[in-house]
mmCIF file of C-alpha atoms in Angstrom:
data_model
loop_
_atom_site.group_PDB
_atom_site.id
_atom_site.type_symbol
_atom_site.label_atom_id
_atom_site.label_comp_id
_atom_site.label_asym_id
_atom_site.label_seq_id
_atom_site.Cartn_x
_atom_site.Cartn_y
_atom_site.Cartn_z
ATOM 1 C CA UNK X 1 206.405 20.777 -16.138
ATOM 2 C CA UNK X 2 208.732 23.765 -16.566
ATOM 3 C CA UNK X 3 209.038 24.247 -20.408
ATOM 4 C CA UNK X 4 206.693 27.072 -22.306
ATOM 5 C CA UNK X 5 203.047 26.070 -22.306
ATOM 6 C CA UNK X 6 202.839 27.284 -26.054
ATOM 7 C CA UNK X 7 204.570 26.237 -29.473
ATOM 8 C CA UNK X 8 205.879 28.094 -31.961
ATOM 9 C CA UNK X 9 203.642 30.818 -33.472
ATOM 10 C CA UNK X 10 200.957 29.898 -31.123
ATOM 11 C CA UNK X 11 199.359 32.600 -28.616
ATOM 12 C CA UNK X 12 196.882 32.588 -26.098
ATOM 13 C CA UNK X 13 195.955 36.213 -24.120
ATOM 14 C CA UNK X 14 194.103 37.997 -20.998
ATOM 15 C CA UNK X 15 191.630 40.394 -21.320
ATOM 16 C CA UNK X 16 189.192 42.360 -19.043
ATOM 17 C CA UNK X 17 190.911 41.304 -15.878
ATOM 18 C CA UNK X 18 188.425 42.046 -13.285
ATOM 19 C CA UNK X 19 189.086 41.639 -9.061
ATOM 20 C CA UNK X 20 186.312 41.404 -6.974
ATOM 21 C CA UNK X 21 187.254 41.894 -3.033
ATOM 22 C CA UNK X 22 184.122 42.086 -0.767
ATOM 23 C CA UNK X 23 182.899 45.427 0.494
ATOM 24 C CA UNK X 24 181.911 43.419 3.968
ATOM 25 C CA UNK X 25 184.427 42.874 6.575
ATOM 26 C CA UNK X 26 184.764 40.860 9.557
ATOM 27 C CA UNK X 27 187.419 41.620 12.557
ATOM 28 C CA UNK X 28 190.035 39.033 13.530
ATOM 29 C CA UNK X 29 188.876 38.938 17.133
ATOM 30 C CA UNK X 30 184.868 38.061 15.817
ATOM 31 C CA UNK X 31 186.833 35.170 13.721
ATOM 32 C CA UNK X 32 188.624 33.831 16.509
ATOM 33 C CA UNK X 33 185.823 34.351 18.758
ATOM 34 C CA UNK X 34 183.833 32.072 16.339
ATOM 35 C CA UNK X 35 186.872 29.561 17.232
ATOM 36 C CA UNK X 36 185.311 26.551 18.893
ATOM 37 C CA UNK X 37 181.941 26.976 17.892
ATOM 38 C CA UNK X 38 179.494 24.614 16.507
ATOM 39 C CA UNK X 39 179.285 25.187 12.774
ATOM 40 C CA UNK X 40 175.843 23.992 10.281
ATOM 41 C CA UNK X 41 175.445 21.015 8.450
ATOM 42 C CA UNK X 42 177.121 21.972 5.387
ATOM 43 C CA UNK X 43 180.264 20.327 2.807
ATOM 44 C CA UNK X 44 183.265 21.450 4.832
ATOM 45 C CA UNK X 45 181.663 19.668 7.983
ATOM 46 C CA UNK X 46 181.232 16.384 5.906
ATOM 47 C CA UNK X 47 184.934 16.586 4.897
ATOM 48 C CA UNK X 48 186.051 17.076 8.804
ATOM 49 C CA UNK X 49 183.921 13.772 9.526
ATOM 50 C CA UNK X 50 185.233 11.797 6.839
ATOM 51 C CA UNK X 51 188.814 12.398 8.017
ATOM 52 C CA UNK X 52 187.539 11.764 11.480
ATOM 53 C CA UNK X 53 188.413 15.372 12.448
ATOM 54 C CA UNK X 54 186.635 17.723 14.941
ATOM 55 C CA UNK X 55 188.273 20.748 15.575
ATOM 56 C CA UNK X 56 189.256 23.968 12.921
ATOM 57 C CA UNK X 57 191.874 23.553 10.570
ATOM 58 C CA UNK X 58 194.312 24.054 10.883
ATOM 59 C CA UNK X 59 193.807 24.267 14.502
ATOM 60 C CA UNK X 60 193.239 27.631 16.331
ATOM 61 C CA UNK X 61 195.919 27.980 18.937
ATOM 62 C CA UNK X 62 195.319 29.926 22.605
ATOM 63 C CA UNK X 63 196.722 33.654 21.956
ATOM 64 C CA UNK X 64 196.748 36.920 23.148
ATOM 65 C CA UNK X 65 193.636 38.527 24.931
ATOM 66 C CA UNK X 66 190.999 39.756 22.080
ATOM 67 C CA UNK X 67 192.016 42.994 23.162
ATOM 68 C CA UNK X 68 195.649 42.679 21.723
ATOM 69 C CA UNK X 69 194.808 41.144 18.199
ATOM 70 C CA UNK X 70 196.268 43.477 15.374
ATOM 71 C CA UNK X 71 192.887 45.729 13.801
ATOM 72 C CA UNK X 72 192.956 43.654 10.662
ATOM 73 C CA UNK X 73 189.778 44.084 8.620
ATOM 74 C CA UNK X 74 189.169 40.623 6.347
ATOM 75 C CA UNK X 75 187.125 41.382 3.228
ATOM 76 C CA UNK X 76 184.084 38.190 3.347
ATOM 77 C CA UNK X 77 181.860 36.877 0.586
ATOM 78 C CA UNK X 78 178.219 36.975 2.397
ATOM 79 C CA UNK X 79 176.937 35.034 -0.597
ATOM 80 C CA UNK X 80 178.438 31.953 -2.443
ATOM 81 C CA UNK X 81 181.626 33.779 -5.103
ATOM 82 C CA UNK X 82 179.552 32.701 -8.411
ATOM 83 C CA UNK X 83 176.515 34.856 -7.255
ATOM 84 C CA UNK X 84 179.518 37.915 -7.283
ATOM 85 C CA UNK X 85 180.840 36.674 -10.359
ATOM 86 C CA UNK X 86 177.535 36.125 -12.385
ATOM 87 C CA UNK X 87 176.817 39.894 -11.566
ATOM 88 C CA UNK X 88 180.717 41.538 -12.406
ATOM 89 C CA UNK X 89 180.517 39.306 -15.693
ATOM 90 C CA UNK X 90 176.941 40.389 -17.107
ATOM 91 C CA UNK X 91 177.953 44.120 -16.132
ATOM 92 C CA UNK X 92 181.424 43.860 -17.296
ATOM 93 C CA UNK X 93 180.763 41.739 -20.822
ATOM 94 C CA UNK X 94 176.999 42.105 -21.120
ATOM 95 C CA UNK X 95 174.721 39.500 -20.561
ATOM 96 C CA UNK X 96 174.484 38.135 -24.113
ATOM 97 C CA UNK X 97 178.292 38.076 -24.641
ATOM 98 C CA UNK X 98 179.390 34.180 -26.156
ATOM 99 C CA UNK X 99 182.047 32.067 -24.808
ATOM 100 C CA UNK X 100 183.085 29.065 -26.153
ATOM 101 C CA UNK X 101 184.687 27.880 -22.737
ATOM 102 C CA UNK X 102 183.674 28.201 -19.438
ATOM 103 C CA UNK X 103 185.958 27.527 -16.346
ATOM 104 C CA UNK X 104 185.661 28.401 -12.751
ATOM 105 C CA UNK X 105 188.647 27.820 -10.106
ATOM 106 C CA UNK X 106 188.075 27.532 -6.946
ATOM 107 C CA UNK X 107 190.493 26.446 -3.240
ATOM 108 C CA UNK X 108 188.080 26.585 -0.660
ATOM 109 C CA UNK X 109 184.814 24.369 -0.640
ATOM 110 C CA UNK X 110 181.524 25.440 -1.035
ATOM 111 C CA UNK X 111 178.463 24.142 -1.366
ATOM 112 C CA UNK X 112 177.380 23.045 -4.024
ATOM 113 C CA UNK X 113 180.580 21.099 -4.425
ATOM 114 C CA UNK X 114 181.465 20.570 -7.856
ATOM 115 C CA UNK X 115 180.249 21.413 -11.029
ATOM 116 C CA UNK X 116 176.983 23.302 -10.608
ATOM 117 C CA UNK X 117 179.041 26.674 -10.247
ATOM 118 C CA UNK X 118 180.387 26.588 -13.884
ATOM 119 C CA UNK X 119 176.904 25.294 -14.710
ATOM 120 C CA UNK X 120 175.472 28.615 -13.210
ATOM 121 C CA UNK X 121 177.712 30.274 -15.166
ATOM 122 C CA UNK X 122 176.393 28.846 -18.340
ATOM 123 C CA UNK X 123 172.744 29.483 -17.289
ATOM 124 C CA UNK X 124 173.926 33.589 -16.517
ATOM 125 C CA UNK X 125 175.181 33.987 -19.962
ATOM 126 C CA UNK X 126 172.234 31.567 -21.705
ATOM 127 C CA UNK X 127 175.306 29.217 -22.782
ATOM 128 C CA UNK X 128 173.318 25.520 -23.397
ATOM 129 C CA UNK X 129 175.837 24.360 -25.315
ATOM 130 C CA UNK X 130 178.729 25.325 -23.620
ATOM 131 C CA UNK X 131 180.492 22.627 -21.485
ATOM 132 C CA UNK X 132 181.625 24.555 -18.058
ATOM 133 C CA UNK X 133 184.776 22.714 -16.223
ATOM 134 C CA UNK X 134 185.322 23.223 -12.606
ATOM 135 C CA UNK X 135 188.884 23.029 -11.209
ATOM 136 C CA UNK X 136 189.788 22.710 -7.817
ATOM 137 C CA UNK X 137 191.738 20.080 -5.488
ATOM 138 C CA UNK X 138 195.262 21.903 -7.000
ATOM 139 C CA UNK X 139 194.941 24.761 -4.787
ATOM 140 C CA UNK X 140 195.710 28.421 -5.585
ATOM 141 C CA UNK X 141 197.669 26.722 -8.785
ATOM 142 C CA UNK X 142 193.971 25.373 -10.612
ATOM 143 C CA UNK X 143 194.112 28.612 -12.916
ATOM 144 C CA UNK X 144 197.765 27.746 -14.071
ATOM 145 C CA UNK X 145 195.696 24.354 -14.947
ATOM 146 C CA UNK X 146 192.845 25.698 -16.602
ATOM 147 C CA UNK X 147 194.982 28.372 -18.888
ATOM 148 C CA UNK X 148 196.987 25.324 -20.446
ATOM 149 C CA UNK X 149 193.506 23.229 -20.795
ATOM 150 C CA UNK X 150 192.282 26.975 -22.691
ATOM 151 C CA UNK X 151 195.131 26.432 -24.735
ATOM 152 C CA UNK X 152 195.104 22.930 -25.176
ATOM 153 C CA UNK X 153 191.465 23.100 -26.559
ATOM 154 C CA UNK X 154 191.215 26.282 -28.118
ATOM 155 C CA UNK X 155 194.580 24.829 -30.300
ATOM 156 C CA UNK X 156 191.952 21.377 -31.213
ATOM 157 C CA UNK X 157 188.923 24.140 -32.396
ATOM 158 C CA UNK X 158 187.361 24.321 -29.533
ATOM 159 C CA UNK X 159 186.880 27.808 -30.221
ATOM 160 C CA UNK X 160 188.075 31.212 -30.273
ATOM 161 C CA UNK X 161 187.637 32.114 -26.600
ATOM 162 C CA UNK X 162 186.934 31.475 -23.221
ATOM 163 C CA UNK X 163 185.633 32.814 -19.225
ATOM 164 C CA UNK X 164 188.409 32.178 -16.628
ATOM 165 C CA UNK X 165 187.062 32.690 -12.947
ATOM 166 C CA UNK X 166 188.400 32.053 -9.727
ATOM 167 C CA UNK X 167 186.267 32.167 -6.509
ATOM 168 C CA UNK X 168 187.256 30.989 -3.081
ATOM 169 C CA UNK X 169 185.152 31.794 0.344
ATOM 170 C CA UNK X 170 186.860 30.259 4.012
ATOM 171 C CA UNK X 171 184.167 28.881 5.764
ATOM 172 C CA UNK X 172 184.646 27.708 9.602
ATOM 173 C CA UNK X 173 186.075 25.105 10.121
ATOM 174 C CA UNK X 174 188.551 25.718 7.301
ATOM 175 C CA UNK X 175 190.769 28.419 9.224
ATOM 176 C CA UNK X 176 191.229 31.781 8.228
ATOM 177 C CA UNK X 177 194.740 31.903 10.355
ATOM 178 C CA UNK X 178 197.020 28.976 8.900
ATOM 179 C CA UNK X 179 199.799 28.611 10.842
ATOM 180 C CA UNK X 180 202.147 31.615 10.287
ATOM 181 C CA UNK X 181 200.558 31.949 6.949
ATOM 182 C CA UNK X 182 198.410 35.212 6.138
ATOM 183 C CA UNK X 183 195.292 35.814 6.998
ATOM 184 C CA UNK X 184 193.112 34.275 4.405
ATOM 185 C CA UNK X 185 190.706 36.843 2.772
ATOM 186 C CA UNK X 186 187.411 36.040 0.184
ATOM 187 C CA UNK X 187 187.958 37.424 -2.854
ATOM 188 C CA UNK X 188 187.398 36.408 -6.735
ATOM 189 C CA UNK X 189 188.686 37.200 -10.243
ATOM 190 C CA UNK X 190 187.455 36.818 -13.694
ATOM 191 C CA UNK X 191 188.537 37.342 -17.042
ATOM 192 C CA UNK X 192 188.712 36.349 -20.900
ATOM 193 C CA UNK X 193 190.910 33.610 -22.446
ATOM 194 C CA UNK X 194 191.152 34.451 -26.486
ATOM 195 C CA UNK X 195 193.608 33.006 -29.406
ATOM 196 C CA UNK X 196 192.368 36.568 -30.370
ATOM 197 C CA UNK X 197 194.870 39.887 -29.550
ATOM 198 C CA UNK X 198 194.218 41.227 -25.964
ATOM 199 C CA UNK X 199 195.956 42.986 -23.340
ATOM 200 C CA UNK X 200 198.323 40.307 -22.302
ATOM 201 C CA UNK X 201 199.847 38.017 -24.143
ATOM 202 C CA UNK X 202 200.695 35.081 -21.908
ATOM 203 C CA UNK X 203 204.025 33.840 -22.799
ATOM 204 C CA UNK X 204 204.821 31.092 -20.154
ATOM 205 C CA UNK X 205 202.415 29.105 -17.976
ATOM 206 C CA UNK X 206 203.669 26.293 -15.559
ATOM 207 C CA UNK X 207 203.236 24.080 -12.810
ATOM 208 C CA UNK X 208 206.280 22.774 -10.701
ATOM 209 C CA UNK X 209 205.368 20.262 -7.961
ATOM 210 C CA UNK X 210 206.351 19.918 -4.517
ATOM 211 C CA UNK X 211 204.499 17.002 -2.533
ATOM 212 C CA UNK X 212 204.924 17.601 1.289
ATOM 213 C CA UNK X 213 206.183 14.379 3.714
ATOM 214 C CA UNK X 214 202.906 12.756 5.321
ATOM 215 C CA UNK X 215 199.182 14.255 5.896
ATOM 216 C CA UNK X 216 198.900 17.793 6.010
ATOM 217 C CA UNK X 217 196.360 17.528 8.771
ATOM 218 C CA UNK X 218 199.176 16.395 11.203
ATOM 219 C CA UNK X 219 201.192 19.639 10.315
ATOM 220 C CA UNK X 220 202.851 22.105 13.400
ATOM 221 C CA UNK X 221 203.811 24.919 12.656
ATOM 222 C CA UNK X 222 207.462 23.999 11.886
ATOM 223 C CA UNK X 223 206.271 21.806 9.456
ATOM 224 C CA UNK X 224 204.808 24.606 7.410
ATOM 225 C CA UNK X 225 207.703 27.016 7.880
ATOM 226 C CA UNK X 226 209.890 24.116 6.380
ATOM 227 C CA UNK X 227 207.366 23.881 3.773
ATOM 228 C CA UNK X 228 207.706 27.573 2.846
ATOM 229 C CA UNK X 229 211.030 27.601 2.773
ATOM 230 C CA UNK X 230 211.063 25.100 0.611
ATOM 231 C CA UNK X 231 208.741 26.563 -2.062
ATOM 232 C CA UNK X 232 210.888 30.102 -2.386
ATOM 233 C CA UNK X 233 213.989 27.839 -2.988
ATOM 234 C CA UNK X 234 211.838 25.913 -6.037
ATOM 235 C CA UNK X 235 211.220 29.759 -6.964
ATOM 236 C CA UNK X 236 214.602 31.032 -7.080
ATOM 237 C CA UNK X 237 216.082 28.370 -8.893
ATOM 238 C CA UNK X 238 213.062 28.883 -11.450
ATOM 239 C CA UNK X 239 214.194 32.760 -11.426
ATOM 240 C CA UNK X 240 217.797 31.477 -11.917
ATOM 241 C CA UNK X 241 216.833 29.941 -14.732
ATOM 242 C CA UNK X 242 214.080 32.200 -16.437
ATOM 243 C CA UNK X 243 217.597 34.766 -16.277
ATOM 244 C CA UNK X 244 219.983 32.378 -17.678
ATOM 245 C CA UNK X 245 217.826 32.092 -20.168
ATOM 246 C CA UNK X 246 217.626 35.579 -20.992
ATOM 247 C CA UNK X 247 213.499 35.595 -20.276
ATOM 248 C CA UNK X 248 213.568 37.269 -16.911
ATOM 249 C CA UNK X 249 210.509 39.176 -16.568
ATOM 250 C CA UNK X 250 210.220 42.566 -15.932
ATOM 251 C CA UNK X 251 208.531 42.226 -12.797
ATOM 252 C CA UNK X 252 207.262 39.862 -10.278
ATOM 253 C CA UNK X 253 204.358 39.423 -8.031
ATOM 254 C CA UNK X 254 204.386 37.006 -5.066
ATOM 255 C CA UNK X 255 201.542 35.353 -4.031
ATOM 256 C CA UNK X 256 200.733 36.424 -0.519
ATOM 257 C CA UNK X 257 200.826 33.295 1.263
ATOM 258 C CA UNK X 258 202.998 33.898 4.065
ATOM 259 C CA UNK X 259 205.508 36.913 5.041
ATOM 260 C CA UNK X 260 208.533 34.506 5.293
ATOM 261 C CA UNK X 261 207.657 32.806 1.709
ATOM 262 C CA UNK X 262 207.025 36.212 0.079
ATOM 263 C CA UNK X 263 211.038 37.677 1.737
ATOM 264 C CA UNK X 264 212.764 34.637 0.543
ATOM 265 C CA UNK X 265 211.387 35.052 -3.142
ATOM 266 C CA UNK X 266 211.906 38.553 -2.962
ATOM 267 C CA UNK X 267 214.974 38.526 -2.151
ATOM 268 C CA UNK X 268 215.496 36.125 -5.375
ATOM 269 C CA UNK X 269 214.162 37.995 -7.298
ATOM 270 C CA UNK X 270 216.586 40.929 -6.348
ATOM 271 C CA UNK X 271 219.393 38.925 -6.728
ATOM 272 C CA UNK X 272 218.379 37.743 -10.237
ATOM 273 C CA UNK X 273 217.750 41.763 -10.550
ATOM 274 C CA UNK X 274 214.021 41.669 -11.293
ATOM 275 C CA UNK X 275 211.730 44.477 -9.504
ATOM 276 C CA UNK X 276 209.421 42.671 -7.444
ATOM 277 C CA UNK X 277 205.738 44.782 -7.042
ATOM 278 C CA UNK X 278 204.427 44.873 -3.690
ATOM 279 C CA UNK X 279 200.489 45.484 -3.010
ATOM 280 C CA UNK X 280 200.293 48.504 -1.316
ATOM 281 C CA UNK X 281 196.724 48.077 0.051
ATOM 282 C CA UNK X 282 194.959 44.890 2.151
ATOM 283 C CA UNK X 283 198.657 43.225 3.114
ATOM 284 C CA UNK X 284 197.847 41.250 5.299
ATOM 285 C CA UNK X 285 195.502 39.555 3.661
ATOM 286 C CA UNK X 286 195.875 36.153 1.361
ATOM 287 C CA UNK X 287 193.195 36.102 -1.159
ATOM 288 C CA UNK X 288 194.075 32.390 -2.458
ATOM 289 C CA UNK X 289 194.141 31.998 -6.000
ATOM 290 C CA UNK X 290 193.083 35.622 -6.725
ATOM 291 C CA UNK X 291 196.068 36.930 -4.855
ATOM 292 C CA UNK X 292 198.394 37.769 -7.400
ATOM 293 C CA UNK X 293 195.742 38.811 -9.900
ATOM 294 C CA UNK X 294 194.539 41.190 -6.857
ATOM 295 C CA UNK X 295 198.113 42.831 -6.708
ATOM 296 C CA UNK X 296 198.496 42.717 -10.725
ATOM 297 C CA UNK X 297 195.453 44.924 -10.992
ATOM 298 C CA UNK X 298 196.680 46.770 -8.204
ATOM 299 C CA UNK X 299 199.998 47.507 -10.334
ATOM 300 C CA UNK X 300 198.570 48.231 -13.487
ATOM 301 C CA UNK X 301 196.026 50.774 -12.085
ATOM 302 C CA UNK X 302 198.671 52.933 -10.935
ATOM 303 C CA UNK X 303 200.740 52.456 -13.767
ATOM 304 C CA UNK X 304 203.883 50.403 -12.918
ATOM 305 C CA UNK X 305 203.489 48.265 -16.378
ATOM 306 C CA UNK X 306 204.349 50.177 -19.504
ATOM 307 C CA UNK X 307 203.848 48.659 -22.729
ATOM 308 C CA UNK X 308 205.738 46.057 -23.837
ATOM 309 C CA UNK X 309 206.850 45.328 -20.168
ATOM 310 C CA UNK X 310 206.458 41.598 -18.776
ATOM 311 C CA UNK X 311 205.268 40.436 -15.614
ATOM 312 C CA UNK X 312 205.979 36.548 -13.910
ATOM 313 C CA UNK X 313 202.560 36.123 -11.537
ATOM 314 C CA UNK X 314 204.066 33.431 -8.967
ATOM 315 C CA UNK X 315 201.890 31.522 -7.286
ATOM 316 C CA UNK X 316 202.381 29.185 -4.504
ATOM 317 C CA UNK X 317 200.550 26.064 -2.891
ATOM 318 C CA UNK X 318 201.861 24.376 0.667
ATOM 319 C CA UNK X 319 200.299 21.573 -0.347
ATOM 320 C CA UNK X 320 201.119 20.838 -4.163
ATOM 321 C CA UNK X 321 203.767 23.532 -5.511
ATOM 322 C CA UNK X 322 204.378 26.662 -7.372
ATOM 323 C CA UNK X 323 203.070 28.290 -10.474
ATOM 324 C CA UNK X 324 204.384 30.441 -12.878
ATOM 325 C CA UNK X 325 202.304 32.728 -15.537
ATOM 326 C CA UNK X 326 204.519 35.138 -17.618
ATOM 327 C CA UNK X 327 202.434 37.776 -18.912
ATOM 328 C CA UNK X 328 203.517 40.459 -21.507
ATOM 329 C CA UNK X 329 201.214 43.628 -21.519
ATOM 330 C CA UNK X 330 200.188 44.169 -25.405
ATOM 331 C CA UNK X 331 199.999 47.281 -26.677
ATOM 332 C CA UNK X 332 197.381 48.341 -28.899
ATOM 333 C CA UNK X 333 197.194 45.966 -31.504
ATOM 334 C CA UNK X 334 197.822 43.298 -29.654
#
């Protein structure tokens, strides 16, 4: 699934891109203290038992004295992510703003497990009408997903626009440490899908899988830095080719997801001679499917995209791929 999501003369665009990161904060020693703990009765435990698991995941290893552990704050939803996002969306678009299409993205797994989030978000905005889908099992690429559906539907009448969210909370066992990965953080997004003009057009939206050999669950560490590797070369030959093609963007933002996966795609992107934006504040921290929408915001607020300009969002997945959202900042008028 390389080729651009939309045909001729059709567009699709992002508006009121909103970020939510937690103002609460939890220490890297209290999370590894929590290591080894029992945890409630609650979804993620049901999913350990059911793969006949009983330990964190992936699994904590013995380190350094508590002492020693880098002073890395790690922003934490202390409520399930649609409470957050019922509250941003009613302050940011008003409480009796319409949508014709609802869709919340989510990684991690809370409780409740499926639908009834999108279904919350339906009852926030008095939409009884309104069908909500809930993504998830695609990992941090279920947005690249739910975009194309937007487009897919709103293309059939469906209607004129759309809610995009994207919500993910780590909750023990699920590790906030995978691997050599970055530190996972809580943190959500939400915006507006429209066939309407807004303030980016989106302009390519794809999904390029990458299965990994045998269960996950089994992985060492070696397994994932293989993995990783792996990914940036599926994104440089994508960069490769977006250039060839004379559709480089004119800048990129890595999903945080590990420091060796975000140098190899960097140093791509160099060679391919696109800029690559790097988030100045919280990095260290992975926010999941948020992340590059995190570091977009972070770029736009201090004014590295200028009218006209385009930006590739790359997202990554250990366990399913990359994605790839080309978004070209409108200007007035759309």
């Amino acid at each position: 699934m390389s080729a651009q999501v939309f045909p001729e003369g059709k567009k699709l665009y992002i508006s009121g891109l909103r970020c939510i990161v937690p103002e609460a904060e939890c220490s890297l020693e209290a999370y590894c203290a929590e290591a080894g703990q029992p945890w409630e009765d609650s979804p993620p435990k049901w999913l350990f038992a059911h793969a006949g698991m009983s330990s964190p995941w992936p699994t904590v290893e013995p380190g350094p004295p508590h002492s020693s552990l880098p002073a890395v704050r790690i922003p934490v939803f202390e409520k399930h992510p649609v409470d957050y996002l019922c509250e941003e969306g009613k302050r940011r678009f008003g409480a009796d703003r319409r949508f014709d299409l609802i869709c919340y993205c989510h990684e991690t797994v809370q409780r409740p497990l499926t639908t009834l989030p999108g279904f919350k978000l339906c009852a926030e905005f008095g939409h009884r009408h309104v069908l909500p889908f809930v993504l998830g099992q695609l990992g941090s690429l279920a947005c690249i997903r739910a975009i194309d559906w937007y487009r897919r539907m709103l293309e059939d009448g469906e209607g004129t626009n759309g809610l995009l969210c994207i919500a993910d909370r780590t909750e023990y066992p699920f590790s906030r440490t995978p691997w050599t990965g970055s530190i996972k953080g809580d943190a959500a997004v939400l915006c507006t899908v429209a066939t309407e003009a807004g303030e980016y057009e989106v302009t390519k939206c794809c999904i390029r899988p990458f299965l990994q050999a045998g269960p996950m669950r089994t992985w060492t560490t070696a397994d994932y830095e293989r993995m990783m590797l792996a990914l940036a070369r599926l994104a440089g030959q994508a960069l490769q080719e977006m250039k060839a093609a004379g559709n480089a963007p004119d800048r990129l933002v890595i999903q945080n997801v590990s420091a060796s996966f975000v140098a190899a795609v960097g140093e791509a992107g160099e060679r391919c001679g696109i800029p690559v934006y790097v988030r100045q504040t919280r990095k260290a921290i992975h926010f999941l499917g948020s992340d590059p929408f995190v570091t977009l915001q972070e770029a736009e607020d201090s004014g590295q995209l200028r009218e006209g300009q385009s930006v590739l969002l790359l997202f990554a997945s250990a366990d399913f791929g990359i994605g790839l959202l080309t978004l070209r900042k409108a200007g007035e008028g759309g």
